[in-house]
CSV table of N, CA and C and ligand atoms in Angstrom, one decimal:
chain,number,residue,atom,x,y,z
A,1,UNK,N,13.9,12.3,4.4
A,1,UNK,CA,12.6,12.5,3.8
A,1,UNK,C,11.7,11.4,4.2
A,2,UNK,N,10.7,11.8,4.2
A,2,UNK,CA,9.3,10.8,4.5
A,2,UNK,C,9.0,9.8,3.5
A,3,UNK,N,8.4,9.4,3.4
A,3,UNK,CA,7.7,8.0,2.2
A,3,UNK,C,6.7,8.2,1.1
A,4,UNK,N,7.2,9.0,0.3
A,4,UNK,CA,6.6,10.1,-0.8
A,4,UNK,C,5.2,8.9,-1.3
A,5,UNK,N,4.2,9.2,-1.5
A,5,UNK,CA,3.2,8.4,-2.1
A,5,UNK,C,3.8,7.6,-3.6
A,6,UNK,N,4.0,8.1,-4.2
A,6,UNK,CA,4.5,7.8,-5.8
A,6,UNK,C,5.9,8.4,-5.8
A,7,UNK,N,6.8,8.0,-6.6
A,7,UNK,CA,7.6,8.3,-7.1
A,7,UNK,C,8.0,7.7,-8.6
A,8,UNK,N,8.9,8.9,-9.5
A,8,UNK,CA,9.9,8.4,-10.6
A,8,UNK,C,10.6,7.8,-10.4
A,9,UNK,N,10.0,6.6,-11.1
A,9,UNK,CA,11.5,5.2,-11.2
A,9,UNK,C,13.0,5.7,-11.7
A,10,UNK,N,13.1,6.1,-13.0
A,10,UNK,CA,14.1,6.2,-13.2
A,10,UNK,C,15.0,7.5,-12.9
A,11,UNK,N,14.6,8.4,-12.6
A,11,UNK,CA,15.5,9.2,-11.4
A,11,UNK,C,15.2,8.8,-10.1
A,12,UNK,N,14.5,8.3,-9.9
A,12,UNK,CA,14.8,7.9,-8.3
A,12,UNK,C,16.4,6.6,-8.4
A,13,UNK,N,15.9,5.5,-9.0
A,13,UNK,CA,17.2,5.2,-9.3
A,13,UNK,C,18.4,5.3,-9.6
A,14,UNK,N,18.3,6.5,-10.8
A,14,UNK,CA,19.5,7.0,-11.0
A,14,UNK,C,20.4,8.4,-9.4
A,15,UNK,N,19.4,8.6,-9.0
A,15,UNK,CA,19.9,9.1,-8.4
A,15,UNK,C,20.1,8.3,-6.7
A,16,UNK,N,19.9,7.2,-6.8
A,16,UNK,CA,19.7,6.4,-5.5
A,16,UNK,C,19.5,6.9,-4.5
A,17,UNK,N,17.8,7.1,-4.7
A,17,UNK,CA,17.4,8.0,-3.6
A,17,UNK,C,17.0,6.8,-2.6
A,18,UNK,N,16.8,7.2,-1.4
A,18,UNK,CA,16.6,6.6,-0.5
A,18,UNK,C,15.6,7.3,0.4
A,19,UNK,N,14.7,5.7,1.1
A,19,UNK,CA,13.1,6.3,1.8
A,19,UNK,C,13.3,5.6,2.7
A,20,UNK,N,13.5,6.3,3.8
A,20,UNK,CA,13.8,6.1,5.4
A,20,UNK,C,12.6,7.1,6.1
A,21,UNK,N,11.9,6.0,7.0
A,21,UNK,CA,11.2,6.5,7.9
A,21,UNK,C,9.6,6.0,8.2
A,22,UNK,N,9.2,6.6,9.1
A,22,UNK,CA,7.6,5.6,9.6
A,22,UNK,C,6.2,6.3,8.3
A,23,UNK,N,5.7,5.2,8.5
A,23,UNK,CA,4.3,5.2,7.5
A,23,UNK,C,3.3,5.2,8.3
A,24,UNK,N,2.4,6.3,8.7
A,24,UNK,CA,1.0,5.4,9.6
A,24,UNK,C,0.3,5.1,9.3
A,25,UNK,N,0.1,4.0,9.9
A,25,UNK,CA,-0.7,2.8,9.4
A,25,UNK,C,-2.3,3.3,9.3
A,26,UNK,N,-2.4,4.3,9.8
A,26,UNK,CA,-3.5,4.8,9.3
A,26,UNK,C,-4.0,5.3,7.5
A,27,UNK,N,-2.8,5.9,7.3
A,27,UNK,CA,-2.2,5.9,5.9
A,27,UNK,C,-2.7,5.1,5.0
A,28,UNK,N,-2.8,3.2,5.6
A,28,UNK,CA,-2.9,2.2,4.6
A,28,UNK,C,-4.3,2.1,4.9
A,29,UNK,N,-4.9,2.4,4.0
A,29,UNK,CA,-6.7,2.0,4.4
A,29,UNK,C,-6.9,0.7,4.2
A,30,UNK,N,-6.4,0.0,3.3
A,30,UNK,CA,-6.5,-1.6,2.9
A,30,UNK,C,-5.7,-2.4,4.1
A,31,UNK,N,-4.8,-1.9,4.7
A,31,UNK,CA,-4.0,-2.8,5.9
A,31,UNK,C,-4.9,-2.5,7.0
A,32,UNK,N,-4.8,-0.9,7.5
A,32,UNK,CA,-5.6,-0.8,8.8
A,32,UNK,C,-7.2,-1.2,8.8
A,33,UNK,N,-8.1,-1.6,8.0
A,33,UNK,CA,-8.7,-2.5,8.1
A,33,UNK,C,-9.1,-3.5,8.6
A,34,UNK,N,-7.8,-4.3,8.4
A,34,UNK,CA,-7.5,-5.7,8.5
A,34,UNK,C,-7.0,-5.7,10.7
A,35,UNK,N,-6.4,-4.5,11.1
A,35,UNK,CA,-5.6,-4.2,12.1
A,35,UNK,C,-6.8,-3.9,13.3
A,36,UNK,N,-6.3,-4.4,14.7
A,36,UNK,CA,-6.8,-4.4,15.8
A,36,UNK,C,-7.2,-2.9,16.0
A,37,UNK,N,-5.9,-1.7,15.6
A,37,UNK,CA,-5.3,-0.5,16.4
A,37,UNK,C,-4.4,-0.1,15.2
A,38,UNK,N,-4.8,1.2,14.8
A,38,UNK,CA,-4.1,1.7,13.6
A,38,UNK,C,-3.4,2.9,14.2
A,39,UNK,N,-3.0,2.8,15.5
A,39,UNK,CA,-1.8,3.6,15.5
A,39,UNK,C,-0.7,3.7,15.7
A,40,UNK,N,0.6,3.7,15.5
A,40,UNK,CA,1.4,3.3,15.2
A,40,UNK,C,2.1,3.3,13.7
A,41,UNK,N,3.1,3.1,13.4
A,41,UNK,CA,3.2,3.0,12.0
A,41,UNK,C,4.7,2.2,11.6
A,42,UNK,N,4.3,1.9,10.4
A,42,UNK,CA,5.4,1.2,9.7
A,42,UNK,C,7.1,1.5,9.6
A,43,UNK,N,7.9,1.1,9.6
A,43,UNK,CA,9.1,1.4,10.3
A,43,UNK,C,10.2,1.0,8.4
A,44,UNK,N,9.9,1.9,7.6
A,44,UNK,CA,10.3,1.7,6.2
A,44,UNK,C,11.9,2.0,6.1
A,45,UNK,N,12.5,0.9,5.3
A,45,UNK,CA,14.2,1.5,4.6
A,45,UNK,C,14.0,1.1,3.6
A,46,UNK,N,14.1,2.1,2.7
A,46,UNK,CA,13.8,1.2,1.3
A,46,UNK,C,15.4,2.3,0.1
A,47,UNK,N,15.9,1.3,-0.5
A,47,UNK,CA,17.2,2.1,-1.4
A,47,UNK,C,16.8,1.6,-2.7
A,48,UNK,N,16.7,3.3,-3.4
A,48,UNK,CA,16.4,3.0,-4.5
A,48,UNK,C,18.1,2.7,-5.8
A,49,UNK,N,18.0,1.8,-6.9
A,49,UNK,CA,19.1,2.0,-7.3
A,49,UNK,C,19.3,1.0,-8.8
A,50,UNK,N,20.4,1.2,-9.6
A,50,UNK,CA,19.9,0.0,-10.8
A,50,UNK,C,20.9,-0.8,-10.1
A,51,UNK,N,20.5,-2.0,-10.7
A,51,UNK,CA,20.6,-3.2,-10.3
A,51,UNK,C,20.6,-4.2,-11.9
A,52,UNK,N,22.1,-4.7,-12.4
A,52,UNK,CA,21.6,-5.6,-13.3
A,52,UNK,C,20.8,-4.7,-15.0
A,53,UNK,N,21.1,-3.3,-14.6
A,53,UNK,CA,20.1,-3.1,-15.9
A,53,UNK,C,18.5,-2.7,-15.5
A,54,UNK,N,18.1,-3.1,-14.5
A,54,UNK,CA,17.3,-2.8,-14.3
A,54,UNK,C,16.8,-1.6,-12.7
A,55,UNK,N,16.2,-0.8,-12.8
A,55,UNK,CA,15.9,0.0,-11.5
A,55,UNK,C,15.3,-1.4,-10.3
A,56,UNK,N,15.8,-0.7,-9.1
A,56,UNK,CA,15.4,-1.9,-8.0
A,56,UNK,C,15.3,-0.9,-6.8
A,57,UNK,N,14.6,-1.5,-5.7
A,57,UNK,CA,14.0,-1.1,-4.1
A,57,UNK,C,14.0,-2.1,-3.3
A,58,UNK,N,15.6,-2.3,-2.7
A,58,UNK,CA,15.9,-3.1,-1.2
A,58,UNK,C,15.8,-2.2,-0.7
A,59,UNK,N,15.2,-3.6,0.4
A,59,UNK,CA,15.5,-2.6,2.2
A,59,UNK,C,14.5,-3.5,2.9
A,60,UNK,N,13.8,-3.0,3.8
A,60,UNK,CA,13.3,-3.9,4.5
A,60,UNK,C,11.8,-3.2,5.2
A,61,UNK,N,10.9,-3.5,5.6
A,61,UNK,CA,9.9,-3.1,6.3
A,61,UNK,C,9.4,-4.1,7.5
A,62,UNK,N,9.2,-2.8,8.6
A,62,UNK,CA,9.1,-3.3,10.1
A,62,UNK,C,8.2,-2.8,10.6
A,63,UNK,N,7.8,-3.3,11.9
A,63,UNK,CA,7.0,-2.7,12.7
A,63,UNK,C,6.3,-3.7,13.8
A,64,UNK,N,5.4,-3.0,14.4
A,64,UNK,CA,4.3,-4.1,15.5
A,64,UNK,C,3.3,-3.5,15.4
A,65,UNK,N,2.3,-4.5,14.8
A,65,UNK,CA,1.0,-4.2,14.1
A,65,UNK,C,0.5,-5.0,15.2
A,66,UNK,N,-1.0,-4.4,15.6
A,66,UNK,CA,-1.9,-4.8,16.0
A,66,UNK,C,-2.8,-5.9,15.7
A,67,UNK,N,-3.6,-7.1,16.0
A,67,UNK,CA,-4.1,-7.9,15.0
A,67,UNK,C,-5.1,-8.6,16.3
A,68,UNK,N,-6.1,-9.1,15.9
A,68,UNK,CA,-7.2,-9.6,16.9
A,68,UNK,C,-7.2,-11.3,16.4
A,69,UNK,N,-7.0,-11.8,17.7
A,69,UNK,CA,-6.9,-13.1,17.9
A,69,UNK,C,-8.1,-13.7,17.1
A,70,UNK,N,-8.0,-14.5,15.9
A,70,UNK,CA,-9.5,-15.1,15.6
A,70,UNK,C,-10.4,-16.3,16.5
A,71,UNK,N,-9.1,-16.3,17.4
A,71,UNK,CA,-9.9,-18.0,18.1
A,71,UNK,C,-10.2,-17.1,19.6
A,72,UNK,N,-10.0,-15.9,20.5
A,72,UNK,CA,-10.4,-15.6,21.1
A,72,UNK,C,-10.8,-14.0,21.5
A,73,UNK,N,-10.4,-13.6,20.2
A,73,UNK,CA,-10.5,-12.4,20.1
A,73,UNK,C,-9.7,-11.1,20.7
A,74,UNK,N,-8.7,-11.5,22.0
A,74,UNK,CA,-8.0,-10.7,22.0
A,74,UNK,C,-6.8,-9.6,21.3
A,75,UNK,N,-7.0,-8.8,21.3
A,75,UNK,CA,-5.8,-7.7,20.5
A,75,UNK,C,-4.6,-8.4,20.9
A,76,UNK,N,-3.4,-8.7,20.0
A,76,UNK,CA,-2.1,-8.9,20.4
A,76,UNK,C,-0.8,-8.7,19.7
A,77,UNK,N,0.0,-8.1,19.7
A,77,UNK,CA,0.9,-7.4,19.1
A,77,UNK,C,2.0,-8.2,18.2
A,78,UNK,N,1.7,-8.0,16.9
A,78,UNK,CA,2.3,-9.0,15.6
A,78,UNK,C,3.3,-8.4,15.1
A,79,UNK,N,4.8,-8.6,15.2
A,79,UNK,CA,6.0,-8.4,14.7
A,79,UNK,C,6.0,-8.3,12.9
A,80,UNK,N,6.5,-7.4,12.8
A,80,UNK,CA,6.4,-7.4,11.2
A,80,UNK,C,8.0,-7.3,11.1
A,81,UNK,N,8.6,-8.1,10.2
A,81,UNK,CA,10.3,-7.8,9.8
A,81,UNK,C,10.1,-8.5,8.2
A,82,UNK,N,10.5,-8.1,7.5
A,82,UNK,CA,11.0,-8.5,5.9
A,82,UNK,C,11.3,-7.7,5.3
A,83,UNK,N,12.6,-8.6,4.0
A,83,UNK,CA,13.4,-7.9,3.3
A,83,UNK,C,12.5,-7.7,2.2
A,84,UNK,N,12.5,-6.4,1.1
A,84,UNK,CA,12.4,-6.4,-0.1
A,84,UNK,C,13.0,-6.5,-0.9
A,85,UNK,N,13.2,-6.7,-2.3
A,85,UNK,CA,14.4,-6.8,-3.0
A,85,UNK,C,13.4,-6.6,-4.6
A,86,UNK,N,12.8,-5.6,-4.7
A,86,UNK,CA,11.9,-5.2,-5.7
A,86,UNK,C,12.6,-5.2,-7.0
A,87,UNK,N,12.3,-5.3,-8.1
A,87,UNK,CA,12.8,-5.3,-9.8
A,87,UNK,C,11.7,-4.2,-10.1
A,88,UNK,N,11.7,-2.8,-10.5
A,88,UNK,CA,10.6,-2.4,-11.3
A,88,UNK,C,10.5,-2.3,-12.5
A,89,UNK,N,10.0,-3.1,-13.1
A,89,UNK,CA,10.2,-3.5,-14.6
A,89,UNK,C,8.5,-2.6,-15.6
A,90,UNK,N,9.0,-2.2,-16.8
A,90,UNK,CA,8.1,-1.8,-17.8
A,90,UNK,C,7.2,-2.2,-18.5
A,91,UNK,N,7.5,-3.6,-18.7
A,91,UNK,CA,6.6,-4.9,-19.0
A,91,UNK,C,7.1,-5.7,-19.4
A,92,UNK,N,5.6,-6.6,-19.2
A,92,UNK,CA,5.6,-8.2,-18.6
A,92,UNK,C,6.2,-9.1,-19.0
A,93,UNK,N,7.1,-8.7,-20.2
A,93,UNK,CA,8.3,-9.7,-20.6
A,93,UNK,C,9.8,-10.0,-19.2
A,94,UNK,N,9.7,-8.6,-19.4
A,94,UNK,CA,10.9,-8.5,-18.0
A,94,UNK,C,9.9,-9.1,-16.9
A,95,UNK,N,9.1,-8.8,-16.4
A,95,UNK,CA,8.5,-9.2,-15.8
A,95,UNK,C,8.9,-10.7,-15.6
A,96,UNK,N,8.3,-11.2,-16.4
A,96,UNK,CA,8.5,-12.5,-16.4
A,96,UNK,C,10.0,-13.2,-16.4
A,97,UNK,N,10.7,-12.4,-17.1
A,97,UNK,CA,12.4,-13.1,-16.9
A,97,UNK,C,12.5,-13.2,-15.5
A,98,UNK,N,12.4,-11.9,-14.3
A,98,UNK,CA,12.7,-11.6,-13.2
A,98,UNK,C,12.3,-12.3,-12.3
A,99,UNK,N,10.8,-12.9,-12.6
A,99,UNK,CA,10.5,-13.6,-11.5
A,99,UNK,C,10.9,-15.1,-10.7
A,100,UNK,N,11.4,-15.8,-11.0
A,100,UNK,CA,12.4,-16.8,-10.8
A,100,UNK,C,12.8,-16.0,-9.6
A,101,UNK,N,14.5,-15.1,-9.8
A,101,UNK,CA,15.0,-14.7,-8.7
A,101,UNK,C,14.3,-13.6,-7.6
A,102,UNK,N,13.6,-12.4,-8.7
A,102,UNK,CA,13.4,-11.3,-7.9
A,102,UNK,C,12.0,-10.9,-8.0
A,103,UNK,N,11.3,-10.0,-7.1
A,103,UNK,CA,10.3,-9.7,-6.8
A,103,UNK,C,9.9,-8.4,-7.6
A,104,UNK,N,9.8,-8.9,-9.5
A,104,UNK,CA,9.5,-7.8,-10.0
A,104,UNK,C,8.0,-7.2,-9.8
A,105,UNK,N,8.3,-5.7,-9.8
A,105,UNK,CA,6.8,-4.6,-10.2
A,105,UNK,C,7.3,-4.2,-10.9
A,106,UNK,N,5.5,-4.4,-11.7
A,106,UNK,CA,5.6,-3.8,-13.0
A,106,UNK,C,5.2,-2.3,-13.2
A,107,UNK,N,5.6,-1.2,-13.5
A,107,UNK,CA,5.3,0.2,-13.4
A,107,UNK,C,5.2,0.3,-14.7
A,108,UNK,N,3.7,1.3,-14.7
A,108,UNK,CA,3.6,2.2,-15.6
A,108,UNK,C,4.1,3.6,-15.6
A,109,UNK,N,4.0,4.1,-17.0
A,109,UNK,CA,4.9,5.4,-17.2
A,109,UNK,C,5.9,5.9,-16.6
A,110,UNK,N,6.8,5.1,-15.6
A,110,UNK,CA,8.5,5.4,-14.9
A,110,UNK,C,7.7,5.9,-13.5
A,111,UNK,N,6.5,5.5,-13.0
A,111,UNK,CA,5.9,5.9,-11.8
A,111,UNK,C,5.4,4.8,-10.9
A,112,UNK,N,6.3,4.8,-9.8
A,112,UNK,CA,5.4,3.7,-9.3
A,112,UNK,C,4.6,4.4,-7.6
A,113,UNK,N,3.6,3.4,-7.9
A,113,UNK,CA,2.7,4.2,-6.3
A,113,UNK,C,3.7,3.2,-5.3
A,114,UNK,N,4.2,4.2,-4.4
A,114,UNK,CA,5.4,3.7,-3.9
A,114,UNK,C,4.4,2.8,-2.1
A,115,UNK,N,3.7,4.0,-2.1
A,115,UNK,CA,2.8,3.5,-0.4
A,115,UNK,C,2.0,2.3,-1.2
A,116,UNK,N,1.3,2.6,-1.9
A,116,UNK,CA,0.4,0.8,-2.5
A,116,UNK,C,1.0,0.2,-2.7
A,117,UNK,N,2.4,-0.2,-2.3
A,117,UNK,CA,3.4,-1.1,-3.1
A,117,UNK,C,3.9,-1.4,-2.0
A,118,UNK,N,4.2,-0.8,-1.1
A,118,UNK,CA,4.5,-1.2,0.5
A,118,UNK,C,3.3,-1.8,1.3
A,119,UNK,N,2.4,-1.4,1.2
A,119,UNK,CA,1.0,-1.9,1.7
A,119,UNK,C,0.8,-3.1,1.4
A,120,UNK,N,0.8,-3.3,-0.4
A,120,UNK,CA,0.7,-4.6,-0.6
A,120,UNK,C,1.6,-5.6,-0.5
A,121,UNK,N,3.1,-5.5,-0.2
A,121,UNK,CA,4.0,-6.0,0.8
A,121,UNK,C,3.4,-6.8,1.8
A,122,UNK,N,3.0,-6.0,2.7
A,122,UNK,CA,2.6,-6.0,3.9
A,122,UNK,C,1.3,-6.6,4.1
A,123,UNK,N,0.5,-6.5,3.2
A,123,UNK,CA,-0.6,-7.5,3.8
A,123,UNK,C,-0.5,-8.7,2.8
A,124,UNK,N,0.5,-8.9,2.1
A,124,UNK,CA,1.2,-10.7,1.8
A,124,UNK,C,1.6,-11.5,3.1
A,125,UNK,N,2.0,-10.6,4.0
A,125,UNK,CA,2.8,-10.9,5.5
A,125,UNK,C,1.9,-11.4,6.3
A,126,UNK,N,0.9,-10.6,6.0
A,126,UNK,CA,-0.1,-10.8,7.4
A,126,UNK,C,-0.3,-12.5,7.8
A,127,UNK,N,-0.5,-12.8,9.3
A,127,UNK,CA,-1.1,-14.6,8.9
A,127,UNK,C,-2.4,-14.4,8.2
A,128,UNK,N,-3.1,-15.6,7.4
A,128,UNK,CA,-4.4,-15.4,7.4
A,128,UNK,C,-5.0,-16.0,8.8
A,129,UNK,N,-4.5,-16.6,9.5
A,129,UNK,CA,-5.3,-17.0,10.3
A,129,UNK,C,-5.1,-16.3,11.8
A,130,UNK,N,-4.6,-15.0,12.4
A,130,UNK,CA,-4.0,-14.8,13.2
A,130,UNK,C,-4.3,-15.3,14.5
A,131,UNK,N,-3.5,-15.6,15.3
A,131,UNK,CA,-3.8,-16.1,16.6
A,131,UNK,C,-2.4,-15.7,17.7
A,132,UNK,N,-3.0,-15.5,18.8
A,132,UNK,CA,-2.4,-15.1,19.7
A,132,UNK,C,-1.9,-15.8,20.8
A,133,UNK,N,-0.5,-15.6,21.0
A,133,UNK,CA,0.4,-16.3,21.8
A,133,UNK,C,0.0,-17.6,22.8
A,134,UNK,N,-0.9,-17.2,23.4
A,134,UNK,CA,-1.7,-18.5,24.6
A,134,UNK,C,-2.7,-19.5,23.5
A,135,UNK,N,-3.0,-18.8,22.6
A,135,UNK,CA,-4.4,-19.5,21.7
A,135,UNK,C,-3.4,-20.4,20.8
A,136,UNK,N,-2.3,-20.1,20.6
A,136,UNK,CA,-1.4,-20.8,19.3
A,136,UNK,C,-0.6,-21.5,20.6
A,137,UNK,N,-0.3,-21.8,21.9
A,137,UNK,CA,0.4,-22.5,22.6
A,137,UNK,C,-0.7,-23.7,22.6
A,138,UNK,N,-1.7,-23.2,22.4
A,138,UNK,CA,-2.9,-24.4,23.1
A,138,UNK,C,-2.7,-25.0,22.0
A,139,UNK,N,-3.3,-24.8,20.7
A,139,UNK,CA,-3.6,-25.5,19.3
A,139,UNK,C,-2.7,-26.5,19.0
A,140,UNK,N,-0.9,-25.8,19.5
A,140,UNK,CA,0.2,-26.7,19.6
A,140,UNK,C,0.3,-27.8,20.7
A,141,UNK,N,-0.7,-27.6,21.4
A,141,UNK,CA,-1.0,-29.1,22.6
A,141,UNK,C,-1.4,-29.7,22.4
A,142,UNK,N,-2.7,-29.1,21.7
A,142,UNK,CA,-3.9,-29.6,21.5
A,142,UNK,C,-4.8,-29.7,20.2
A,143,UNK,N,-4.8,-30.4,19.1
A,143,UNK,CA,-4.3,-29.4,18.0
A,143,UNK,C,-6.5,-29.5,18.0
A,144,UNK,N,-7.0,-30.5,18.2
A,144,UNK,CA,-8.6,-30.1,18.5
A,144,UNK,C,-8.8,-29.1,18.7
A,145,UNK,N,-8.3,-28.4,19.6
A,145,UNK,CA,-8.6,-27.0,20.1
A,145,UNK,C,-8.5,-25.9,19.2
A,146,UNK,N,-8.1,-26.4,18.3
A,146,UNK,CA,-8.0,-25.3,17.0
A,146,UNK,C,-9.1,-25.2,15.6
A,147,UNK,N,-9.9,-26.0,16.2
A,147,UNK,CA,-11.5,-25.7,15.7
A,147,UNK,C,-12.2,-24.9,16.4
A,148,UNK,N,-12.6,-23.7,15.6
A,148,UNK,CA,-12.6,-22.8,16.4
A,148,UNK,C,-14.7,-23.1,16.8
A,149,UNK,N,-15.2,-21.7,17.3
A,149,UNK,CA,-16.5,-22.4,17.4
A,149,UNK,C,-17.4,-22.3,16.4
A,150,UNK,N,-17.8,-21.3,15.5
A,150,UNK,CA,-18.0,-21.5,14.0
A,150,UNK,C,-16.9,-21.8,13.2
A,151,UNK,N,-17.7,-22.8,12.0
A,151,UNK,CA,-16.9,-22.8,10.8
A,151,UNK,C,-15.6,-21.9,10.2
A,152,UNK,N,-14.7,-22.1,9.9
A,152,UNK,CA,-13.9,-21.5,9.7
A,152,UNK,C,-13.8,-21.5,7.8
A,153,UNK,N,-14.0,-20.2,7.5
A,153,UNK,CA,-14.1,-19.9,6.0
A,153,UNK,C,-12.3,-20.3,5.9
A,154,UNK,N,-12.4,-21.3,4.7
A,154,UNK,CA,-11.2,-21.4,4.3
A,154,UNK,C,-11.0,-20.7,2.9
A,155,UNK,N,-10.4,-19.7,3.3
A,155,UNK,CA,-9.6,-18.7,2.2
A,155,UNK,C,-8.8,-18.4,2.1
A,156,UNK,N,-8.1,-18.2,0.5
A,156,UNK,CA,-6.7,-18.0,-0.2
A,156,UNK,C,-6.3,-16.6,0.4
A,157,UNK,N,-5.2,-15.9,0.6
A,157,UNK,CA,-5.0,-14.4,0.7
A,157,UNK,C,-5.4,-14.2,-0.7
A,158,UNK,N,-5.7,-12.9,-1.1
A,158,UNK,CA,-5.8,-12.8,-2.6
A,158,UNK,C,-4.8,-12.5,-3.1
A,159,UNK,N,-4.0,-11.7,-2.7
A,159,UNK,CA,-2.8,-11.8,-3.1
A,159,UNK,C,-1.5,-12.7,-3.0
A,160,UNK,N,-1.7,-13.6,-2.2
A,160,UNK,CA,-1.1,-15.0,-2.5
A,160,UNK,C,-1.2,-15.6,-4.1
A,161,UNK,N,-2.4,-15.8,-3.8
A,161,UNK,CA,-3.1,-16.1,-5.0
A,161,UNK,C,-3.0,-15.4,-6.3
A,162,UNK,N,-2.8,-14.3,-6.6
A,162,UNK,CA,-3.0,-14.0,-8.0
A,162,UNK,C,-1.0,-13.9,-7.6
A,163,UNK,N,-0.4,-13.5,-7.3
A,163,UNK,CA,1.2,-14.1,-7.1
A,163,UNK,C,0.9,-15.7,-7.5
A,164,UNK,N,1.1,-17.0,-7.1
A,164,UNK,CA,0.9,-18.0,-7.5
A,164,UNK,C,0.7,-17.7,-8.8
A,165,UNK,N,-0.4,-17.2,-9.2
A,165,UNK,CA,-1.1,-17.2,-10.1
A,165,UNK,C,-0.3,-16.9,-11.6
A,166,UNK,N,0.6,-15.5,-11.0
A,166,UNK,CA,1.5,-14.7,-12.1
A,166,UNK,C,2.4,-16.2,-12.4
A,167,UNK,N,3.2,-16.3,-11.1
A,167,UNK,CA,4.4,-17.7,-11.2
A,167,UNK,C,4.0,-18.4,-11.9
A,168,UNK,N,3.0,-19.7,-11.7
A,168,UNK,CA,2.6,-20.5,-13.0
A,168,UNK,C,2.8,-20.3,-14.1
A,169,UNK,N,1.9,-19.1,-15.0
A,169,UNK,CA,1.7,-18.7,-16.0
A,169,UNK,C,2.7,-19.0,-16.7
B,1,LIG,ZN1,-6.3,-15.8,21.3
């Protein structure tokens, strides 16, 4: 089966369904945005199952995303590999227990939007600063060379950020 937009948590769990197969990255309007070349697509395993009492989503997300060099602009092809190990929790109390070990989401009504939840995965991944292979050899020589020729806006990912953000709390 393909990578259903949403799904029921708790039968998908109970039934340990499982979501094998490509996403195109066209699909993610918030990622391919961000991307050189939106064609191509995401390379998804994800096993649904309980875990501990609570519903969970391992597996992993892959692919080679496109991404444009900021220090010289050329397109160069960015390896994407990471595990998930999702908690989908009901609220923010669990929430909060879970976070220490696992990577709780919080779902409403036993539904979670399953592609905005991989998306947002995925552009936690991204660098913020991307640079490409000859341009990241040089900066490592040279590290001057890594001023780029305008100012460089120094910004948080936002989603780094409001993560941090949850953790503290
Ligand atoms: Zn470059």
């Amino acid at each position: 089966m393909g990578i259903p937009t949403r799904i029921r948590v708790s039968s998908a769990a109970a039934q340990a369904e499982r979501y094998d197969g490509g996403l195109p990255l066209k699909s993610l309007p918030r990622l391919a945005g961000l991307l050189a070349d939106v064609g191509g697509a995401l390379e998804v395993s994800l096993q649904a199952q309980m875990r501990e009492g609570h519903a969970a989503l391992q597996g992993s997300l892959g692919g080679s995303l496109t991404l444009a060099c900021k220090r010289c602009g050329k397109s160069y092809a960015w390896p994407l590999e990471t595990e998930v190990d999702w908690r989908l929790v009901a609220d923010e109390a669990s929430e909060r227990a879970l976070m220490q070990e696992f990577e709780p989401l919080l779902v409403e009504d036993d539904e979670l939007q399953l592609r905005e939840a991989i998306e947002d995965e995925v552009l936690l991944c991204l660098p913020m600063l991307p640079r490409c292979e000859s341009c990241e050899n040089m900066v490592a020589s040279q590290p001057e060379a890594a001023a780029p020729v305008e100012e460089e806006p120094r910004r948080e990912n936002p989603f780094a950020a409001l993560k941090k953000q949850l953790k503290s709390d």
